[in-house]
Short mmCIF file of C-alpha atoms in Angstrom, two decimals:
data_model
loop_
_atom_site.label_atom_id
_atom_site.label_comp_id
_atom_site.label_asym_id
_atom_site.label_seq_id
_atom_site.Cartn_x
_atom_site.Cartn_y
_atom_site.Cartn_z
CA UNK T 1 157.53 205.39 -95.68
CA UNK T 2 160.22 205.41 -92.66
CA UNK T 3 160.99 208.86 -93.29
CA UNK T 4 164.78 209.43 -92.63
CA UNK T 5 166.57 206.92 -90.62
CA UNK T 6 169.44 207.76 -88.37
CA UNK T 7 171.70 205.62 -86.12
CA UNK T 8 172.43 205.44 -83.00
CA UNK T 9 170.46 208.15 -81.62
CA UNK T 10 172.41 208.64 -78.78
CA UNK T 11 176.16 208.29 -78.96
CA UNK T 12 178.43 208.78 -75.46
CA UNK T 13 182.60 208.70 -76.35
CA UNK T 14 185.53 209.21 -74.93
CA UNK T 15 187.85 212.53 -76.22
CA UNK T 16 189.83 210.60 -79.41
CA UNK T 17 188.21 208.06 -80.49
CA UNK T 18 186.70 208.12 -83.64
CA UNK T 19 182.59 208.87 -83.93
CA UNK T 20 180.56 207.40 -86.89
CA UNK T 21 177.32 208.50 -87.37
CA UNK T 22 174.58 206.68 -90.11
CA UNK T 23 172.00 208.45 -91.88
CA UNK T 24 169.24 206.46 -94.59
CA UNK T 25 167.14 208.78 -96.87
CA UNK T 26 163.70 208.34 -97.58
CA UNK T 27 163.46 206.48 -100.57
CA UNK T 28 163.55 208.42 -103.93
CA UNK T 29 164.97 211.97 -102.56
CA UNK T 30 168.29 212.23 -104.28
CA UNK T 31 169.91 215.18 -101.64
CA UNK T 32 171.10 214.71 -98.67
CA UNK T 33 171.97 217.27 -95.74
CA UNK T 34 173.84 217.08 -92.75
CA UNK T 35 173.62 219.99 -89.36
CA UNK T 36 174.69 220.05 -86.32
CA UNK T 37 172.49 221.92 -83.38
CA UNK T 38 174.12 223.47 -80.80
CA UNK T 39 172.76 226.19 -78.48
CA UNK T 40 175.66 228.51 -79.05
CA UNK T 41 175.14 227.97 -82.48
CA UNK T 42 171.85 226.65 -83.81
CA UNK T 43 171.54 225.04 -87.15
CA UNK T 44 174.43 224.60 -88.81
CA UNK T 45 175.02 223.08 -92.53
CA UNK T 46 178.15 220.61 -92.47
CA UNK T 47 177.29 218.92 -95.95
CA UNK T 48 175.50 218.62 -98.84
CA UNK T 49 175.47 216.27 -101.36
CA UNK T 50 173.40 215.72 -104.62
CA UNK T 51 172.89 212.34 -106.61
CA UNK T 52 175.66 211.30 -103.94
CA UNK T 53 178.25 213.81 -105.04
CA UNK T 54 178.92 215.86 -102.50
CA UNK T 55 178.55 219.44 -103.72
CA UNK T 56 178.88 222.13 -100.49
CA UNK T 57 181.65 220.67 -97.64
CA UNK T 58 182.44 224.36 -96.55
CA UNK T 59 180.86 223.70 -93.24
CA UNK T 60 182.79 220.96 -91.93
CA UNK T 61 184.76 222.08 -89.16
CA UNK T 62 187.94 220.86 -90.08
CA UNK T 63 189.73 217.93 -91.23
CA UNK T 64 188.49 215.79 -88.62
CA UNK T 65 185.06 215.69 -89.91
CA UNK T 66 184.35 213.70 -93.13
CA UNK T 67 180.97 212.58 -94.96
CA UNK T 68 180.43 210.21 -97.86
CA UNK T 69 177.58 208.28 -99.74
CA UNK T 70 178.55 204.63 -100.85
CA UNK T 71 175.50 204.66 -102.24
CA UNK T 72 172.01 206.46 -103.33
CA UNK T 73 170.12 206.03 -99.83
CA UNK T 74 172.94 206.18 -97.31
CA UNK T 75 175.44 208.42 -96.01
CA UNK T 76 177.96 208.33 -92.90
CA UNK T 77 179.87 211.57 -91.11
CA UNK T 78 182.73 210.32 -89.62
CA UNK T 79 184.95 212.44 -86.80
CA UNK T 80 188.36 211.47 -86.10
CA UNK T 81 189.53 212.39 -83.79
CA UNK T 82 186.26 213.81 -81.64
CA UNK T 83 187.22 216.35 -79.63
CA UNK T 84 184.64 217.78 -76.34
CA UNK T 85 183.32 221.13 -78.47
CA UNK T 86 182.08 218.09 -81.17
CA UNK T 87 179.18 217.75 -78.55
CA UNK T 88 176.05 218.46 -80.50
CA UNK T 89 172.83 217.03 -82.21
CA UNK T 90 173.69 215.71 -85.53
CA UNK T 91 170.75 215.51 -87.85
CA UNK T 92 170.75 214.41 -91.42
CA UNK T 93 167.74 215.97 -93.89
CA UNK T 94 166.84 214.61 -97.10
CA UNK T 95 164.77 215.92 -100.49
CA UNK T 96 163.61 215.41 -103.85
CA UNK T 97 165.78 217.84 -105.76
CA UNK T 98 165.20 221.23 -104.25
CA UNK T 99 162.16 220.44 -102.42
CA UNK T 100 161.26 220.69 -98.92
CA UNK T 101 163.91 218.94 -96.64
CA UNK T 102 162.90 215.91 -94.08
CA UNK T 103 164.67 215.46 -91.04
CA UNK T 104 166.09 212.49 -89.13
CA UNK T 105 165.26 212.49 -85.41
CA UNK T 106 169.01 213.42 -84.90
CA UNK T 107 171.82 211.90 -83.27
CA UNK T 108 173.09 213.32 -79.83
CA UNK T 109 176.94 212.81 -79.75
CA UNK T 110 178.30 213.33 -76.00
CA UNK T 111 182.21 213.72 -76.33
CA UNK T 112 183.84 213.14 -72.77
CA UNK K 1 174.26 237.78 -98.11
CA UNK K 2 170.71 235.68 -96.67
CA UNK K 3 169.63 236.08 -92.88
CA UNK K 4 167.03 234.82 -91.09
CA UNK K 5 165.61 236.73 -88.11
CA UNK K 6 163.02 235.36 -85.57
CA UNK K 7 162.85 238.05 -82.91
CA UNK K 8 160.97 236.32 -80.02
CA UNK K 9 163.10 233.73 -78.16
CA UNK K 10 160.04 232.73 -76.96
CA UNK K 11 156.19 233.48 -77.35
CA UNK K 12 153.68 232.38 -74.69
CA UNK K 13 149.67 232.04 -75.52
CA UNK K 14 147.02 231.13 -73.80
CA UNK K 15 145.04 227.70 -75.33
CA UNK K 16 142.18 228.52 -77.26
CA UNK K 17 143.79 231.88 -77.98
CA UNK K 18 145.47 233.17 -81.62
CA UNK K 19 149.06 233.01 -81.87
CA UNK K 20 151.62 234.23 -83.79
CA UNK K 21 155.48 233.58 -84.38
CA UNK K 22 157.35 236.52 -86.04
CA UNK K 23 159.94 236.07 -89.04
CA UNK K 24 161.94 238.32 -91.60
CA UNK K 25 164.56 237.57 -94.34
CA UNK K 26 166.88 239.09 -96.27
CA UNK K 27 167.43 237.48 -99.55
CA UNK K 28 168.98 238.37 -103.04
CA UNK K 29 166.01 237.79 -105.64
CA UNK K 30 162.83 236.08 -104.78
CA UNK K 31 162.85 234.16 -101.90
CA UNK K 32 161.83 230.53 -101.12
CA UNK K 33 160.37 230.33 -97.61
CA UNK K 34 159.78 227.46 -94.88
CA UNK K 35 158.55 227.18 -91.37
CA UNK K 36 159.60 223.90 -88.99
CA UNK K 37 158.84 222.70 -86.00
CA UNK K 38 160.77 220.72 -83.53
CA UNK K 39 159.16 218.60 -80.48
CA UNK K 40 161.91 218.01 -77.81
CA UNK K 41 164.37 214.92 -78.76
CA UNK K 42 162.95 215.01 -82.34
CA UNK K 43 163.85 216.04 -85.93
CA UNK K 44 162.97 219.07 -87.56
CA UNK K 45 159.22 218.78 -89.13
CA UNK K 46 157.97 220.51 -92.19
CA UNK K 47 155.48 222.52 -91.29
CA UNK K 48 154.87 224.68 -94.94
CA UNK K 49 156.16 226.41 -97.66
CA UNK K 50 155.68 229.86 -99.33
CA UNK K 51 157.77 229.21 -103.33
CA UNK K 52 155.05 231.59 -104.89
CA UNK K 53 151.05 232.38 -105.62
CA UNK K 54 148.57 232.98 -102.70
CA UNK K 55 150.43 235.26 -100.21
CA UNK K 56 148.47 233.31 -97.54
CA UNK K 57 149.95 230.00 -97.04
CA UNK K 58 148.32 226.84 -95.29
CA UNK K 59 149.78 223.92 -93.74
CA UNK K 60 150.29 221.07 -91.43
CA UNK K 61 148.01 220.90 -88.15
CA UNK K 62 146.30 224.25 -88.93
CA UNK K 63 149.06 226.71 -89.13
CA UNK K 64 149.22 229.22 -91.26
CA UNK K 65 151.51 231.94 -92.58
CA UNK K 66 151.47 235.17 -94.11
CA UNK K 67 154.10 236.25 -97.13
CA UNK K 68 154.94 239.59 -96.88
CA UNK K 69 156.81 240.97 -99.77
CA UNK K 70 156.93 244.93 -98.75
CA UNK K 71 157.82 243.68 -95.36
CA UNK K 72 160.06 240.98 -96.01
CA UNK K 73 158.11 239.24 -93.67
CA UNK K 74 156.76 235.39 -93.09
CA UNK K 75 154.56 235.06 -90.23
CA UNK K 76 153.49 231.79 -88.56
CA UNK K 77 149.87 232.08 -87.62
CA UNK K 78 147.38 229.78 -85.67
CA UNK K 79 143.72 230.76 -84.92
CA UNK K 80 143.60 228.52 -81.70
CA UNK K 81 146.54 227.46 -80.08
CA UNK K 82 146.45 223.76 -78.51
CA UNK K 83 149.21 222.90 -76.10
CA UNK K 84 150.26 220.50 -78.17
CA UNK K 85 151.16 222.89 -80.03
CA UNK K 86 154.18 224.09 -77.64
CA UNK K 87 157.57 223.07 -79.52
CA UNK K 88 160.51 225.04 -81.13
CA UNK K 89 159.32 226.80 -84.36
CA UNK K 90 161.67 227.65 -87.12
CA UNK K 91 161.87 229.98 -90.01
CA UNK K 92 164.02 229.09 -92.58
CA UNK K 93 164.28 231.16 -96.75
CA UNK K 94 166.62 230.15 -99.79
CA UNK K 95 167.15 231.86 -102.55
CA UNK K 96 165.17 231.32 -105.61
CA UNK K 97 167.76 230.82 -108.27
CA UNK K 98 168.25 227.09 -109.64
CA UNK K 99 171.81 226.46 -108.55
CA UNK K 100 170.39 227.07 -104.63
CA UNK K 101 170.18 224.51 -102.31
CA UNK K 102 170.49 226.00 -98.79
CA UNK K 103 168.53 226.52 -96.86
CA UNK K 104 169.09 229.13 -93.93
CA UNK K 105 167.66 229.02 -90.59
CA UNK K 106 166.45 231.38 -87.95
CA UNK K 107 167.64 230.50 -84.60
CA UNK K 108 164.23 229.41 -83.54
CA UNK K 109 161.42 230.69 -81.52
CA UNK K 110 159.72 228.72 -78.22
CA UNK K 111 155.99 228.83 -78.38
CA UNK K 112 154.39 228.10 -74.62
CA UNK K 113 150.92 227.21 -74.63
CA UNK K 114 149.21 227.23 -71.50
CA UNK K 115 146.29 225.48 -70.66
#
C-alpha cells in the first residue's frame, strides 16, 4: 500500500490567489482528517469527515478555507483567498473507522 | 475538556542509553492513547496504541510505553536509544466513547540522541 498520498508537497503563492491542496487515502479507511502544523500552534484539526460526509468543520479558520470529498479515496482543502498567516504544513490523516490515524507526508504552503 | 501535556520540549540521551519521553492527559471516561513520531519533512508515524489490557504497551522499532491510570500518565520508553531514533515524538489521547473521533495532540517533544 501507498499509504496516504498528498499533492504537491511544497506549494509557494502569492497573497490572493487561491491554494488547492490534494489528499488520497489509503485504500479501505473510510475517515479522513485534515491539520495544519504551525510552531505557534502545533497540531491543529481543520476537518473531519466520515464515509465522505464531513462531520467536524469547527476548525476551519474561516470562510476562506473549504474541504470536500467527491469521492471515497480523495479529498481537496481549498483557500480562497490565502492570506500570509495561512503559512503552515498541511497534512491529511486517514483510518479505518476509529482506528489509528495515518499521515500524509504533508504539504508546506508558503503564502507571500 | 481533553489536554495533552508533554513537559520536555526536548530530551537528550546518550546512544546505547534508556530513554524516556514524558506524557499526561486529562480525559472524561476512559481514555484512548497514541504516541507518533515525526522525522523532519515527513508525516506523522504511528508509533502505538494503549485502547485497553496490558498496561505495558509495545510497538514499532522497539518503543515502548507505560499506561498509567493513577497517574494519568503514558510514557514513551526505549531500552537503547539509536540515533536514528532522534525525531519529534508525540502524545496524542481521545476519549473512549463511540461518537469520538479526535484525536488531541501534545505539542511534541524533541528526542536528541547522541552518538
Amino acid at each position: 500500500d501507498a499509504g496516504v498520498i498528498q499533492s504537491p508537497r511544497h506549494e509557494v503563492t502569492e497573497m490572493g490567489q487561491e491554494v488547492t491542496l490534494r489528499c488520497k487515502l489509503i485504500s479501505g479507511h473510510n475517515s479522513l482528517f485534515w491539520y495544519r502544523q504551525t510552531m505557534m500552534r502545533g497540531l491543529e484539526l481543520l476537518i473531519y469527515f466520515n464515509n465522505n460526509v464531513p462531520i467536524d468543520d469547527s476548525g476551519m479558520p474561516e470562510d476562506r478555507f473549504s474541504a470536500k470529498m467527491p469521492n471515497a479515496s480523495f479529498s481537496t482543502l481549498k483557500i480562497q483567498p490565502s492570506e500570509p498567516r495561512d503559512s503552515a504544513v498541511y497534512f491529511c490523516a486517514s483510518s479505518l473507522g476509529r482506528g489509528e490515524q495515518f499521515f500524509g507526508p504533508g504539504t508546506r504552503l508558503t503564502v507571500l | 475538556a481533553q489536554s495533552v501535556a508533554q513537559p520536555e520540549d526536548q530530551v537528550n540521551v546518550a546512544e546505547g542509553n534508556p530513554l524516556t519521553v514524558k506524557c499526561t492527559y486529562s480525559v472524561s471516561g476512559n481514555p484512548y492513547l497514541f504516541w507518533y513520531v515525526q522525522y523532519p519533512n515527513r508525516g506523522l508515524q504511528f508509533l502505538l496504541k494503549y485502547i485497553t489490557g496490558d498496561n505495558l504497551v509495545k510497538g514499532s522499532y522497539g518503543f515502548e510505553a507505560e499506561f498509567n491510570k493513577s497517574q494519568t500518565s503514558f510514557h514513551l520508553k526505549k531500552p537503547s536509544a539509536l540515533v536514528s531514533d532522534s525525531a519529534l515524538y508525540f502524545c496524542a489521547v481521545r476519549d473512549a466513547t463511540p461518537s469520538s473521533y479526535k484525536l488531541i495532540f501534545g505539542s511534541g517533544t524533541r528526542l536528541l540522541v547522541r552518538p
